[in-house]
mmCIF file of C-alpha atoms in Angstrom:
data_model
loop_
_atom_site.group_PDB
_atom_site.id
_atom_site.type_symbol
_atom_site.label_atom_id
_atom_site.label_comp_id
_atom_site.label_asym_id
_atom_site.label_seq_id
_atom_site.Cartn_x
_atom_site.Cartn_y
_atom_site.Cartn_z
ATOM 1 C CA MET F 28 -79.271 96.199 119.119
ATOM 2 C CA ILE F 29 -76.747 94.657 121.311
ATOM 3 C CA ILE F 30 -75.511 92.645 118.398
ATOM 4 C CA ILE F 31 -74.924 95.832 116.502
ATOM 5 C CA LEU F 32 -73.091 97.153 119.503
ATOM 6 C CA TYR F 33 -70.930 94.005 119.679
ATOM 7 C CA LEU F 34 -70.381 94.067 115.978
ATOM 8 C CA SER F 35 -69.411 97.731 116.161
ATOM 9 C CA VAL F 36 -66.981 97.035 119.008
ATOM 10 C CA ALA F 37 -65.540 94.078 117.047
ATOM 11 C CA VAL F 38 -65.111 96.233 113.899
ATOM 12 C CA ILE F 39 -63.515 98.951 116.011
ATOM 13 C CA ALA F 40 -61.211 96.363 117.624
ATOM 14 C CA VAL F 41 -60.182 94.964 114.197
ATOM 15 C CA ALA F 42 -59.653 98.475 112.858
ATOM 16 C CA PHE F 43 -57.607 99.348 115.932
ATOM 17 C CA LEU F 44 -55.581 96.121 115.512
ATOM 18 C CA PHE F 45 -55.019 96.941 111.831
ATOM 19 C CA LEU F 46 -54.000 100.485 112.789
ATOM 20 C CA VAL F 47 -51.540 99.212 115.422
ATOM 21 C CA ILE F 48 -49.998 96.679 112.989
ATOM 22 C CA SER F 49 -49.639 99.352 110.254
ATOM 23 C CA LEU F 50 -48.214 101.805 112.759
ATOM 24 C CA SER F 51 -45.788 99.135 114.000
ATOM 25 C CA LYS F 52 -44.574 98.408 110.456
ATOM 26 C CA THR F 53 -44.190 102.122 109.757
ATOM 27 C CA LEU F 54 -42.271 102.660 112.989
ATOM 28 C CA ARG F 55 -39.940 99.725 112.185
ATOM 29 C CA SER F 56 -39.317 101.177 108.724
ATOM 30 C CA VAL F 57 -38.699 104.605 110.236
ATOM 31 C CA GLN F 58 -36.364 102.987 112.812
ATOM 32 C CA THR F 59 -34.351 101.335 110.019
ATOM 33 C CA THR F 60 -34.169 104.603 108.119
ATOM 34 C CA LEU F 61 -33.127 106.502 111.245
ATOM 35 C CA ASP F 62 -30.410 103.930 111.962
ATOM 36 C CA SER F 63 -29.132 104.346 108.409
ATOM 37 C CA VAL F 64 -29.231 108.138 108.743
ATOM 38 C CA SER F 65 -27.399 107.908 112.075
ATOM 39 C CA THR F 66 -24.668 105.762 110.531
ATOM 40 C CA THR F 67 -24.395 108.133 107.586
ATOM 41 C CA LEU F 68 -24.206 111.153 109.879
ATOM 42 C CA THR F 69 -21.484 109.479 111.934
ATOM 43 C CA GLY F 70 -19.499 108.933 108.735
ATOM 44 C CA VAL F 71 -20.158 112.499 107.622
ATOM 45 C CA GLU F 72 -19.025 113.787 111.020
ATOM 46 C CA THR F 73 -15.785 111.799 110.743
ATOM 47 C CA GLN F 74 -15.244 113.086 107.214
ATOM 48 C CA MET F 75 -15.963 116.648 108.339
ATOM 49 C CA LYS F 76 -13.301 116.352 111.035
ATOM 50 C CA GLY F 77 -10.830 115.174 108.386
ATOM 51 C CA ILE F 78 -11.883 117.954 106.026
ATOM 52 C CA THR F 79 -11.492 120.494 108.826
ATOM 53 C CA VAL F 80 -7.962 119.282 109.578
ATOM 54 C CA GLU F 81 -7.012 119.279 105.898
ATOM 55 C CA THR F 82 -8.572 122.715 105.389
ATOM 56 C CA THR F 83 -6.600 124.077 108.340
ATOM 57 C CA GLU F 84 -3.352 122.610 106.969
ATOM 58 C CA LEU F 85 -4.166 123.972 103.509
ATOM 59 C CA LEU F 86 -4.840 127.405 104.982
ATOM 60 C CA HIS F 87 -1.469 127.361 106.791
ATOM 61 C CA LYS F 88 0.314 126.285 103.605
ATOM 62 C CA THR F 89 -1.510 128.959 101.615
ATOM 63 C CA ASN F 90 -0.474 131.618 104.127
ATOM 64 C CA ALA F 91 3.151 130.413 104.016
ATOM 65 C CA LEU F 92 3.025 130.426 100.217
ATOM 66 C CA ALA F 93 1.585 133.955 100.218
ATOM 67 C CA VAL F 94 4.418 135.134 102.487
ATOM 68 C CA ASP F 95 6.985 133.427 100.221
ATOM 69 C CA ILE F 96 5.451 135.002 97.117
ATOM 70 C CA GLN F 97 5.491 138.400 98.842
ATOM 71 C CA LYS F 98 9.211 138.046 99.674
ATOM 72 C CA LYS F 99 10.024 136.935 96.125
ATOM 73 C CA SER F 100 7.962 139.793 94.728
ATOM 74 C CA GLU F 101 9.930 142.266 96.856
ATOM 75 C CA SER F 102 13.192 140.683 95.671
ATOM 76 C CA LEU F 103 11.990 140.872 92.093
ATOM 77 C CA ASN F 104 11.087 144.517 92.608
ATOM 78 C CA SER F 105 14.669 145.266 93.674
ATOM 79 C CA VAL F 106 15.952 143.412 90.586
ATOM 80 C CA VAL F 107 13.596 145.414 88.363
ATOM 81 C CA ASP F 108 14.799 148.631 90.027
ATOM 82 C CA SER F 109 18.413 147.606 89.413
ATOM 83 C CA VAL F 110 17.678 146.838 85.764
ATOM 84 C CA ARG F 111 15.929 150.189 85.460
ATOM 85 C CA GLN F 112 18.985 151.939 86.939
ATOM 86 C CA VAL F 113 21.278 150.077 84.525
ATOM 87 C CA GLY F 114 19.013 151.154 81.669
ATOM 88 C CA ASN F 115 19.177 154.758 82.855
ATOM 89 C CA SER F 116 22.975 154.537 83.104
ATOM 90 C CA ILE F 117 23.217 153.132 79.572
ATOM 91 C CA GLN F 118 20.919 155.853 78.319
ATOM 92 C CA GLY F 119 23.136 158.475 80.001
ATOM 93 C CA LEU F 120 26.212 156.870 78.462
ATOM 94 C CA ASN F 121 24.583 156.921 75.025
ATOM 95 C CA THR F 122 23.721 160.584 75.496
ATOM 96 C CA SER F 123 27.315 161.373 76.497
ATOM 97 C CA ILE F 124 28.715 159.436 73.531
ATOM 98 C CA SER F 125 26.313 161.260 71.223
ATOM 99 C CA ARG F 126 27.447 164.627 72.605
ATOM 100 C CA VAL F 127 31.135 163.704 72.243
ATOM 101 C CA SER F 128 30.534 162.446 68.705
ATOM 102 C CA THR F 129 28.709 165.648 67.816
ATOM 103 C CA THR F 130 31.488 167.761 69.340
ATOM 104 C CA VAL F 131 34.191 165.809 67.475
ATOM 105 C CA THR F 132 32.277 166.163 64.208
ATOM 106 C CA GLU F 133 31.830 169.889 64.738
ATOM 107 C CA GLN F 134 35.514 170.337 65.655
ATOM 108 C CA THR F 135 36.561 168.284 62.630
ATOM 109 C CA GLU F 136 34.417 170.390 60.334
ATOM 110 C CA ALA F 137 35.718 173.594 61.938
ATOM 111 C CA ASN F 138 39.373 172.526 61.573
ATOM 112 C CA LYS F 139 39.062 170.865 58.163
ATOM 113 C CA ASP F 140 41.646 173.170 56.567
ATOM 114 C CA LYS F 141 44.151 172.682 59.385
ATOM 115 C CA ILE F 142 43.725 168.900 59.192
ATOM 116 C CA ALA F 143 44.325 168.990 55.444
ATOM 117 C CA GLN F 144 47.555 170.977 56.025
ATOM 118 C CA VAL F 145 48.692 168.523 58.710
ATOM 119 C CA VAL F 146 48.065 165.633 56.310
ATOM 120 C CA GLN F 147 50.049 167.392 53.569
ATOM 121 C CA TRP F 148 52.955 168.141 55.929
ATOM 122 C CA SER F 149 52.852 164.550 57.146
ATOM 123 C CA ASN F 150 53.125 163.296 53.562
ATOM 124 C CA VAL F 151 56.080 165.643 52.909
ATOM 125 C CA ALA F 152 57.778 164.490 56.118
ATOM 126 C CA MET F 153 57.247 160.844 55.156
ATOM 127 C CA ASP F 154 58.734 161.447 51.712
ATOM 128 C CA ILE F 155 61.790 163.132 53.246
ATOM 129 C CA TRP F 156 62.161 160.328 55.742
ATOM 130 C CA ASN F 157 61.977 157.701 53.010
ATOM 131 C CA LYS F 158 64.634 159.555 50.961
ATOM 132 C CA VAL F 159 66.959 159.816 53.976
ATOM 133 C CA LYS F 160 66.402 156.200 54.777
ATOM 134 C CA GLY F 161 67.082 155.232 51.174
ATOM 135 C CA LYS F 162 70.462 157.035 51.248
ATOM 136 C CA ARG F 163 71.452 155.208 54.415
ATOM 137 C CA ASN F 164 70.722 151.851 52.851
ATOM 138 C CA GLN F 165 72.965 152.715 49.870
ATOM 139 C CA SER F 166 76.088 153.347 52.053
ATOM 140 C CA PRO F 167 78.835 150.695 51.779
ATOM 141 C CA GLN F 168 78.512 147.823 54.172
ATOM 142 C CA ILE F 169 81.241 145.465 55.300
ATOM 143 C CA GLU F 170 80.581 141.956 54.230
ATOM 144 C CA GLU F 171 80.707 139.602 57.105
ATOM 145 C CA GLU F 172 82.144 136.779 55.045
ATOM 146 C CA ASN F 173 85.460 138.573 54.501
ATOM 147 C CA VAL F 174 86.003 139.394 58.166
ATOM 148 C CA PRO F 175 88.273 136.821 59.851
ATOM 149 C CA LYS F 176 86.750 135.163 62.833
ATOM 150 C CA ARG F 177 88.719 134.869 66.011
ATOM 151 C CA SER F 178 88.597 131.844 68.078
ATOM 152 C CA ARG F 179 88.021 132.220 71.700
ATOM 153 C CA MET F 180 90.309 129.558 72.878
ATOM 154 C CA TYR F 181 92.333 130.625 75.820
ATOM 155 C CA MET F 182 95.342 128.750 76.950
#
C-alpha cells in the first residue's frame, strides 16, 4: 500500500510538473502577446494624438470656411437684390414705354385727318419753295472769268 501511495505521489508530482511547464509556456505566450498589444496600443495612442490635432485643425478650418461662405452668401444676396431691383426698374421702364406708345398711337389715330392736312400743306409748301428756288437759279449771273482781277501789290 505504501508503494501505491508513493506511486500516487509520484504521478501527482509529474502531473504537477507537467501543469507548471504548460502554465509557464502559456504565460510566456501571453506575455509576448501582451507586449505586442502594449506596443500596438502605444502606436495607436500616438496616432490618436495626431488624429486629434488634425481633427482640431480641420474643425477650425471648417468653421473659418463656414464664416467665409456665410459672408459670401450675404454679399451674393445683396447682388441678387440689386439685380432684382434692376429688373423691376426695367419692367417699369417697359410699362412706361408701352403707355407712351399706346398714347401716341391713340393720338395719331385721333388726329389722322389733321396729320393728312399737314402733310398736304407741307407738300404744297415744298412745291412753292422749289419753284421759287428754281426762279432764283435762272437769274443772270456774272461770270467770274470776265471780271478783271486786281493785283494787291502796294508800292
